[in-house]
PDB file of C-alpha atoms in Angstrom:
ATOM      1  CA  UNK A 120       0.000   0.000   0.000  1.00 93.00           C
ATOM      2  CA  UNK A 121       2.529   2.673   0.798  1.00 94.00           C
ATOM      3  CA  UNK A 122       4.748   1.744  -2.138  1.00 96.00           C
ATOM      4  CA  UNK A 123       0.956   2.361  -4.317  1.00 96.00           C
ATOM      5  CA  UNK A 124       1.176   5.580  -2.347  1.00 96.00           C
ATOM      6  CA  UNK A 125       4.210   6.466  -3.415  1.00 97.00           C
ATOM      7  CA  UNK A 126       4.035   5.790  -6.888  1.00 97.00           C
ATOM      8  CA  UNK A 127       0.814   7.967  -7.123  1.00 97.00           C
ATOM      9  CA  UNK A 128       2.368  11.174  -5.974  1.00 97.00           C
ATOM     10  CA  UNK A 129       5.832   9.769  -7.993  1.00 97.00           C
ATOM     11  CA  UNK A 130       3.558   9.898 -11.439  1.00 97.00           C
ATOM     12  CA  UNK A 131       2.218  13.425 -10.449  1.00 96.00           C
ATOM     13  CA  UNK A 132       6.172  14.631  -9.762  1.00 97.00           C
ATOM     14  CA  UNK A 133       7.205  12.934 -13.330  1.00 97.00           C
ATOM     15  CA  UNK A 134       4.368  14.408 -14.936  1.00 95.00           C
ATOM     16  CA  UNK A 135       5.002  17.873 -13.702  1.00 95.00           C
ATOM     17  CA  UNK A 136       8.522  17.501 -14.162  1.00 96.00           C
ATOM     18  CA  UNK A 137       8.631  16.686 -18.316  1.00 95.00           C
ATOM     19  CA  UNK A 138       6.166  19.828 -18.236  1.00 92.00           C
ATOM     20  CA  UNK A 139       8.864  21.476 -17.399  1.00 93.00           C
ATOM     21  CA  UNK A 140      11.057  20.012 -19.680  1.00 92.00           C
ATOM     22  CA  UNK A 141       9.154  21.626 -22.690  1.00 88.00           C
ATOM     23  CA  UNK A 142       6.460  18.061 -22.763  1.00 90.00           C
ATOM     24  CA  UNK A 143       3.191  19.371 -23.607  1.00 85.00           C
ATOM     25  CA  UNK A 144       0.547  16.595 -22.133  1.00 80.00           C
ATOM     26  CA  UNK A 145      -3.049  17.890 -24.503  1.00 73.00           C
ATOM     27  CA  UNK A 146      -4.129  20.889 -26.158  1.00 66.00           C
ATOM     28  CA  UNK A 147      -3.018  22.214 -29.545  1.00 64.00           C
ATOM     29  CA  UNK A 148       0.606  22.775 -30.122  1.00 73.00           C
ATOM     30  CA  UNK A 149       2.021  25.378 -33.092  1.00 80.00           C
ATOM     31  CA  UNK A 150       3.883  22.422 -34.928  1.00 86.00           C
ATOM     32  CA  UNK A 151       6.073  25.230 -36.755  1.00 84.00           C
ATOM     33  CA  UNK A 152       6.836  26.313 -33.577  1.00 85.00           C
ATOM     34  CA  UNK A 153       7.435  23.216 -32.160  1.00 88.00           C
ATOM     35  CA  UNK A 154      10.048  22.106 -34.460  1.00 88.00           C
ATOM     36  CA  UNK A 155      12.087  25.411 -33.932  1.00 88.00           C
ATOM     37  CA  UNK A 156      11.666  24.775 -29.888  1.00 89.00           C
ATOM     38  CA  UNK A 157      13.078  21.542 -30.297  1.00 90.00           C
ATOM     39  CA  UNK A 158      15.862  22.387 -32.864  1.00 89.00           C
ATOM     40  CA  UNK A 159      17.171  25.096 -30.502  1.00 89.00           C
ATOM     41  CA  UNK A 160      17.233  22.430 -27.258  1.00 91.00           C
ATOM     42  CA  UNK A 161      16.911  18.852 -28.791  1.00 92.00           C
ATOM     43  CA  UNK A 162      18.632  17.723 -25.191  1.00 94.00           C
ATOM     44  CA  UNK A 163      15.807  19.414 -23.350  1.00 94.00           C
ATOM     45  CA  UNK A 164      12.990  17.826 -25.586  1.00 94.00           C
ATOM     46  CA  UNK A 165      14.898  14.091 -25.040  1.00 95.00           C
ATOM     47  CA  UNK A 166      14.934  14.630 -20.773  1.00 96.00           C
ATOM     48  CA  UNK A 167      11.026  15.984 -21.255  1.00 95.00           C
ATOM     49  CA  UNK A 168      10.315  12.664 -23.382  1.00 95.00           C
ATOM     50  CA  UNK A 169      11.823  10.131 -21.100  1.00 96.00           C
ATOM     51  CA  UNK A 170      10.759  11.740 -18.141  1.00 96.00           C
ATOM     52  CA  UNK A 171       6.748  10.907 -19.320  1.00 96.00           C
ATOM     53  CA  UNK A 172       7.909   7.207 -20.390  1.00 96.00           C
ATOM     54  CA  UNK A 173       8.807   7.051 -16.396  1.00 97.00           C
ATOM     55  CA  UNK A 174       5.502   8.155 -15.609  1.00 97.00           C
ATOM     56  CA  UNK A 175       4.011   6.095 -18.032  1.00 97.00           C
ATOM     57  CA  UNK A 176       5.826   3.113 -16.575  1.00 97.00           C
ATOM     58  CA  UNK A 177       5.202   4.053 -13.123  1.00 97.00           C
ATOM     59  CA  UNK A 178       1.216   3.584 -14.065  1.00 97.00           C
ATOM     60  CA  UNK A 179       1.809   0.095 -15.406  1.00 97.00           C
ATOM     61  CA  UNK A 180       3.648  -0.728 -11.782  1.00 97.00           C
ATOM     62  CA  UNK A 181       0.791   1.650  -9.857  1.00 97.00           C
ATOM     63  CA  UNK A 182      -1.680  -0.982 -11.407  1.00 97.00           C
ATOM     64  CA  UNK A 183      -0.071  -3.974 -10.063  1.00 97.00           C
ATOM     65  CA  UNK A 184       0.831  -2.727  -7.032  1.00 97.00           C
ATOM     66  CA  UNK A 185      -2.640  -1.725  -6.399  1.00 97.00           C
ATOM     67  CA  UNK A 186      -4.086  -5.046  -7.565  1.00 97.00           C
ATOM     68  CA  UNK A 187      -1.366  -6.851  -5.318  1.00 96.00           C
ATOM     69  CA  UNK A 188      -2.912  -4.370  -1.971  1.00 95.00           C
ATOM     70  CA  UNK A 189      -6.198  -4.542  -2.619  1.00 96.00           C
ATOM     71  CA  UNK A 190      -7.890  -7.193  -5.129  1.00 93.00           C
ATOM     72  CA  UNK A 191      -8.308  -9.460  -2.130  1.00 94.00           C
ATOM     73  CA  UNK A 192     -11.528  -7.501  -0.986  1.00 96.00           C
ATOM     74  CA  UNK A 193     -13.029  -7.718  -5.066  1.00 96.00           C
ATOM     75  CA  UNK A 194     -10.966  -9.287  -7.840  1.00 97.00           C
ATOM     76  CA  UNK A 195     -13.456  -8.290 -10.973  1.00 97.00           C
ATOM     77  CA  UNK A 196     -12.344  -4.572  -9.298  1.00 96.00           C
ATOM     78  CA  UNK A 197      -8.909  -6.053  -9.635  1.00 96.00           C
ATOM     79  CA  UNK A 198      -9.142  -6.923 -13.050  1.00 97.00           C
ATOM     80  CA  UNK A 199     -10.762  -4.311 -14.315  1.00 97.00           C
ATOM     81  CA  UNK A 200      -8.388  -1.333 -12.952  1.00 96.00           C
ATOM     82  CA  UNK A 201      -5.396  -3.815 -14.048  1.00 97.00           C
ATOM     83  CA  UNK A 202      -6.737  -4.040 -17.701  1.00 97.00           C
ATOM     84  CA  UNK A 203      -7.756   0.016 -18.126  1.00 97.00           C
ATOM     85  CA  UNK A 204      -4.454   1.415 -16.322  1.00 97.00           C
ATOM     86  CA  UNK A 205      -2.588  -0.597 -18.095  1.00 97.00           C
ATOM     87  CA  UNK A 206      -3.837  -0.311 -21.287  1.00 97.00           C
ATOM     88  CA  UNK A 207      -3.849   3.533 -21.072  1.00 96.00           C
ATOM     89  CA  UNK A 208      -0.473   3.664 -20.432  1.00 97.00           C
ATOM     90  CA  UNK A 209       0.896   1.346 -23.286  1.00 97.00           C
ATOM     91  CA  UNK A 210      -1.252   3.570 -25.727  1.00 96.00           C
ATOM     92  CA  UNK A 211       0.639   6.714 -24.354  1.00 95.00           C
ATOM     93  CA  UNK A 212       3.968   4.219 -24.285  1.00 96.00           C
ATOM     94  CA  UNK A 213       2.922   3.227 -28.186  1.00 95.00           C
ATOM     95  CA  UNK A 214       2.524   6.645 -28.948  1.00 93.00           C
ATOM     96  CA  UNK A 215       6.241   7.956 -27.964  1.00 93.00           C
ATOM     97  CA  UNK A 216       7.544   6.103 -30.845  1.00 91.00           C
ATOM     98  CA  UNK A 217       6.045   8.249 -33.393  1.00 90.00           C
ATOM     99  CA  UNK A 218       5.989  11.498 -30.889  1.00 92.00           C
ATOM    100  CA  UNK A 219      10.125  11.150 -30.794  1.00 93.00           C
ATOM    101  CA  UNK A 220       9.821  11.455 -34.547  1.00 91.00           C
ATOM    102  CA  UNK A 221       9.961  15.253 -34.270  1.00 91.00           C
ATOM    103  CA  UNK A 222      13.249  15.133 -32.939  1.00 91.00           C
ATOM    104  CA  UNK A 223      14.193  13.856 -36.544  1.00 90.00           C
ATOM    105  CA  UNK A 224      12.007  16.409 -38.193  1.00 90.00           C
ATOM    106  CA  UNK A 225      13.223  19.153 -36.111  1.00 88.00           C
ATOM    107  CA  UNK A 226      16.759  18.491 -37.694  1.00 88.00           C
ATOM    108  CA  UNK A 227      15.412  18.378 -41.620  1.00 88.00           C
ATOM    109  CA  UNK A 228      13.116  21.118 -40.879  1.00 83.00           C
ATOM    110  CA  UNK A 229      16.439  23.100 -39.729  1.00 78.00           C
ATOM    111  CA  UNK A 230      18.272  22.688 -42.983  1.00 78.00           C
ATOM    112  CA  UNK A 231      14.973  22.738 -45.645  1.00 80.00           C
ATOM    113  CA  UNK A 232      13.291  25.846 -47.090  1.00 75.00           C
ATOM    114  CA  UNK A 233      10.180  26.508 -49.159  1.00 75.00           C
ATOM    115  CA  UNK A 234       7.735  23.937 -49.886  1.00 79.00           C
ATOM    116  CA  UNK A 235      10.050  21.099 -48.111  1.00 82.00           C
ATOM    117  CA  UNK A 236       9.674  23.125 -44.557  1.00 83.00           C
ATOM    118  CA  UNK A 237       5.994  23.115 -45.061  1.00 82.00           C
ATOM    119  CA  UNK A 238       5.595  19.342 -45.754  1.00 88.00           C
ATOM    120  CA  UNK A 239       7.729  18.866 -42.292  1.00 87.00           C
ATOM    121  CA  UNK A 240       5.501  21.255 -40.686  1.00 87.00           C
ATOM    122  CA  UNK A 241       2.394  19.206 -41.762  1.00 88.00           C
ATOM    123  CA  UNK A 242       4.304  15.826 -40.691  1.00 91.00           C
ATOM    124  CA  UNK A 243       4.588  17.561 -37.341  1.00 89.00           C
ATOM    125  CA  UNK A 244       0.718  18.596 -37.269  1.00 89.00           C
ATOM    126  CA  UNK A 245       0.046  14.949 -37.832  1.00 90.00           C
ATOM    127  CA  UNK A 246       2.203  13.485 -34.931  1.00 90.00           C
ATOM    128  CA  UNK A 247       0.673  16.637 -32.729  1.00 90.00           C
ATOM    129  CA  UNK A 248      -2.939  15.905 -33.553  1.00 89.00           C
ATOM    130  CA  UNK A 249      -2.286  11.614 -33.411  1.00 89.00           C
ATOM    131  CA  UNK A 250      -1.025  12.168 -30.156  1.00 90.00           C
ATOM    132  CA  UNK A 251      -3.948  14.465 -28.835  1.00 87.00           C
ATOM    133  CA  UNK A 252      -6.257  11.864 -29.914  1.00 88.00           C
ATOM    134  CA  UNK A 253      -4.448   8.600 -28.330  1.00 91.00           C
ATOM    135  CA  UNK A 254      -4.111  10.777 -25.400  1.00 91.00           C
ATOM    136  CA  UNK A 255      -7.931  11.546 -24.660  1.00 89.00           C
ATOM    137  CA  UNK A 256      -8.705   7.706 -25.882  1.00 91.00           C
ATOM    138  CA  UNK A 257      -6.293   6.743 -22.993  1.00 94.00           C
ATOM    139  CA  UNK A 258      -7.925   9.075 -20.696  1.00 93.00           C
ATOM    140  CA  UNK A 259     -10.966   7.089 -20.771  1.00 93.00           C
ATOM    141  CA  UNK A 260      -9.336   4.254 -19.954  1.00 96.00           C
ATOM    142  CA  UNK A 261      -8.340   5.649 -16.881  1.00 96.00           C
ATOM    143  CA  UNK A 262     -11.175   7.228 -15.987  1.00 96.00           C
ATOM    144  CA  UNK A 263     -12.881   3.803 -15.732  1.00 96.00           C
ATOM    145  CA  UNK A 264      -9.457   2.267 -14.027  1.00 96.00           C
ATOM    146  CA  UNK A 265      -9.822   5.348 -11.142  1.00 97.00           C
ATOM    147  CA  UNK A 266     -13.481   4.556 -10.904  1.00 97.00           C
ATOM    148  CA  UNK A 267     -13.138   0.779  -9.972  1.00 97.00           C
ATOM    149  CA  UNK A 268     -10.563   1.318  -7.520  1.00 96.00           C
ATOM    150  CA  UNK A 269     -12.825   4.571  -6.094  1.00 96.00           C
ATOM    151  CA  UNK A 270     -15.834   2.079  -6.206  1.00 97.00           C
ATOM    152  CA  UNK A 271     -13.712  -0.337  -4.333  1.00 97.00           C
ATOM    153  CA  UNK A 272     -12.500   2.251  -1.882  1.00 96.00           C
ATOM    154  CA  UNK A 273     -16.042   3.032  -0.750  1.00 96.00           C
ATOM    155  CA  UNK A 274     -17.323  -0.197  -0.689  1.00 95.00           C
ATOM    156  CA  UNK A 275     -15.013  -2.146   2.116  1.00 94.00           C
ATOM    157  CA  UNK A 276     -13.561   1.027   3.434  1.00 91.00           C
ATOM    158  CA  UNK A 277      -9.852   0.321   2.953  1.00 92.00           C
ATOM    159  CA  UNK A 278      -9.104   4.158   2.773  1.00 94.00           C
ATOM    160  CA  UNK A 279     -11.732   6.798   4.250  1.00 94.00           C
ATOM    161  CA  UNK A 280     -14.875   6.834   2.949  1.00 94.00           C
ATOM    162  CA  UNK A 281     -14.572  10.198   1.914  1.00 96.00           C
ATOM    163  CA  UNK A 282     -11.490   9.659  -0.425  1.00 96.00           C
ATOM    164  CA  UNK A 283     -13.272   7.210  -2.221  1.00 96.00           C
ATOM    165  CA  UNK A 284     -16.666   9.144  -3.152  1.00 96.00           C
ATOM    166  CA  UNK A 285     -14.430  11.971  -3.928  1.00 97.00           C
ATOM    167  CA  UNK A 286     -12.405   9.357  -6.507  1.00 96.00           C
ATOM    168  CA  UNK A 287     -16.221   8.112  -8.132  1.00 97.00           C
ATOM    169  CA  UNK A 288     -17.566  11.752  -8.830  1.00 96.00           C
ATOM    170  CA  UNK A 289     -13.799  12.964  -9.816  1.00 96.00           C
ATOM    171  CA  UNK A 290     -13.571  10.384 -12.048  1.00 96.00           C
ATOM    172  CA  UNK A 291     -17.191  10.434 -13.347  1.00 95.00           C
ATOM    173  CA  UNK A 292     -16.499  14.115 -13.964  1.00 94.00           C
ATOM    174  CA  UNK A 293     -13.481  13.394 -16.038  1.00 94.00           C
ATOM    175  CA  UNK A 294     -14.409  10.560 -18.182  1.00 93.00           C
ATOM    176  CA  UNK A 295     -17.970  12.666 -18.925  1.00 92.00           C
ATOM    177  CA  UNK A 296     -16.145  15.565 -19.726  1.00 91.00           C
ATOM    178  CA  UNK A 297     -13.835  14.080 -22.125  1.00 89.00           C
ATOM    179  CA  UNK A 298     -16.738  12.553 -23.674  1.00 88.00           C
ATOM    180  CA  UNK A 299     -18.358  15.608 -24.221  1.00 89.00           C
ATOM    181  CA  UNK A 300     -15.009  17.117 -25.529  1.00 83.00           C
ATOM    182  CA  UNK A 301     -15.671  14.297 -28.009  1.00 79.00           C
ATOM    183  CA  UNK A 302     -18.663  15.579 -29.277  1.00 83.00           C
ATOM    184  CA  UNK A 303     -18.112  19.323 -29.131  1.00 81.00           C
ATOM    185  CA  UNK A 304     -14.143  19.802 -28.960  1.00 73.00           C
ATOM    186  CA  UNK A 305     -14.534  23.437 -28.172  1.00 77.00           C
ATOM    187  CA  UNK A 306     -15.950  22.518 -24.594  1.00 78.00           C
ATOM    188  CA  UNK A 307     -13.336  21.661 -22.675  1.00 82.00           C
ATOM    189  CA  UNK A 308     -14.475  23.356 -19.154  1.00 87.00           C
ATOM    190  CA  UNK A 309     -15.889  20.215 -17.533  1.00 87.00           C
ATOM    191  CA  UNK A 310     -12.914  17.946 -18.402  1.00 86.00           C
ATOM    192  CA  UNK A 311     -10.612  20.550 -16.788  1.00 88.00           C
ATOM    193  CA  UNK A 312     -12.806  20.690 -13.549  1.00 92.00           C
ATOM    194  CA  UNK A 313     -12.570  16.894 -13.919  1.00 92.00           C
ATOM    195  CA  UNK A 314      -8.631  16.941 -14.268  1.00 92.00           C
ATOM    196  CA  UNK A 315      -8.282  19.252 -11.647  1.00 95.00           C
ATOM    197  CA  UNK A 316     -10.325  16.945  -8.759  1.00 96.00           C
ATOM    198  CA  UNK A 317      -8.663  13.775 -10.439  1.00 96.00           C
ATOM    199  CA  UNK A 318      -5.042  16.115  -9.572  1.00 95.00           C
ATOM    200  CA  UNK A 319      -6.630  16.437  -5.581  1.00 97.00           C
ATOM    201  CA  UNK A 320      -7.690  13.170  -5.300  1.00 97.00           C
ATOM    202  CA  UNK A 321      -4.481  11.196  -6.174  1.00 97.00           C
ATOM    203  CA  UNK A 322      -2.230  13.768  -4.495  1.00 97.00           C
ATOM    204  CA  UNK A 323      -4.583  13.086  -1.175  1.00 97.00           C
ATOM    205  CA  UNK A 324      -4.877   9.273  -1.771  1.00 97.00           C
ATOM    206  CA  UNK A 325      -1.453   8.836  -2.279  1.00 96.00           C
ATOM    207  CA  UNK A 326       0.052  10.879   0.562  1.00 96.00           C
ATOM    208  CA  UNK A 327      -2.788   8.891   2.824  1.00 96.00           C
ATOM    209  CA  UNK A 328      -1.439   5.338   1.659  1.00 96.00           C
ATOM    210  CA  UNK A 329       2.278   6.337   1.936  1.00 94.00           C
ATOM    211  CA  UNK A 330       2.336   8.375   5.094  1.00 92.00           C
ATOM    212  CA  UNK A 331      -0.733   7.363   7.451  1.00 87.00           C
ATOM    213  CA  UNK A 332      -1.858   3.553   6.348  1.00 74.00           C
TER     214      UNK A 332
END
């Protein structure tokens, strides 16, 4: 349990930390001004991209760790947190391949003029807008993943009860609002409310499993 604990507020450190590093999680990036960014610090854009393969990693080990603590009270739960965490984060793993591609273009798109540097600059739209879209697919995968644990949570009372209703509605908020974003993409207000409770919930569910189980 603590080392689950851990590992949720480790993710939320990673995460933050490729931020800084220049890595952009969602939302529409300026691919000609990507591939400049990246051509003037390709080292910085490298630490950003490993940095999110930790925390990608650190969600497949979160899932089993979690499943080793807890599946004893419901193993469906188990199984079905195991299958969506870990699914979301190979798709964001799968996606890195292509995503490191810009490093490549960044260097081409350096050295090319003309109608060349705008066929790079729509090659780096592409890998932008793929990875957008793999990201919010993923996002419902974990949406579901947070909500069987949260559903868990609340039903034997492993962590307060609290915690765990505030987990189901955080989670229900997220995964509805990045359905919605679906369906209208300019209405993105509800899936940032839901990101920002999801943020709360795992920075108070880990520090409760690490420091006062």
């Amino acid at each position: 349990m603590r080392l689950s604990g851990f590992l949720f507020l480790f993710i939320i450190i990673t995460n933050f930390a490729s931020s800084f590093f220049g890595y952009k999680t969602f939302g529409d990036i300026d691919s000609n001004a990507q591939l400049q960014k990246i051509n003037r610090d390709p080292t910085k854009f490298k630490i950003s991209v490993v940095l999110i393969l930790v925390e990608h990693l650190s969600i497949i080990s979160l899932a089993v760790t979690l499943f080793i603590a807890f599946s004893q009270y419901n193993i469906i739960l188990g199984i079905v947190w195991c299958i969506f965490r870990i699914g979301e984060a190979l798709i964001q793993i799968y996606d890195k391949k292509s995503y490191w591609g810009l490093l490549n273009l960044a260097k081409q798109y350096s050295d090319t003029s003309g109608a060349k540097k705008d066929e790079l600059i729509d090659l780096g739209r592409s890998i932008l807008k793929t990875k957008t879209s793999r990201f919010s697919f993923a996002q419902i995968l974990f949406s579901i993943g947070t909500l069987a644990y949260s559903i868990l949570f609340v039903t034997y009372g492993v962590v307060p009860t609290i915690i765990g209703w505030f987990g189901i509605v955080a989670s229900f908020l997220y995964g509805f609002g990045n359905a919605i974003f679906h369906i209208k993409s300019n209405f993105k207000i509800l899936w940032n409310i839901g990101g920002l409770l999801i943020l709360l919930f795992e920075v108070v569910l880990g520090g409760w499993l690490l420091f006062f189980r």
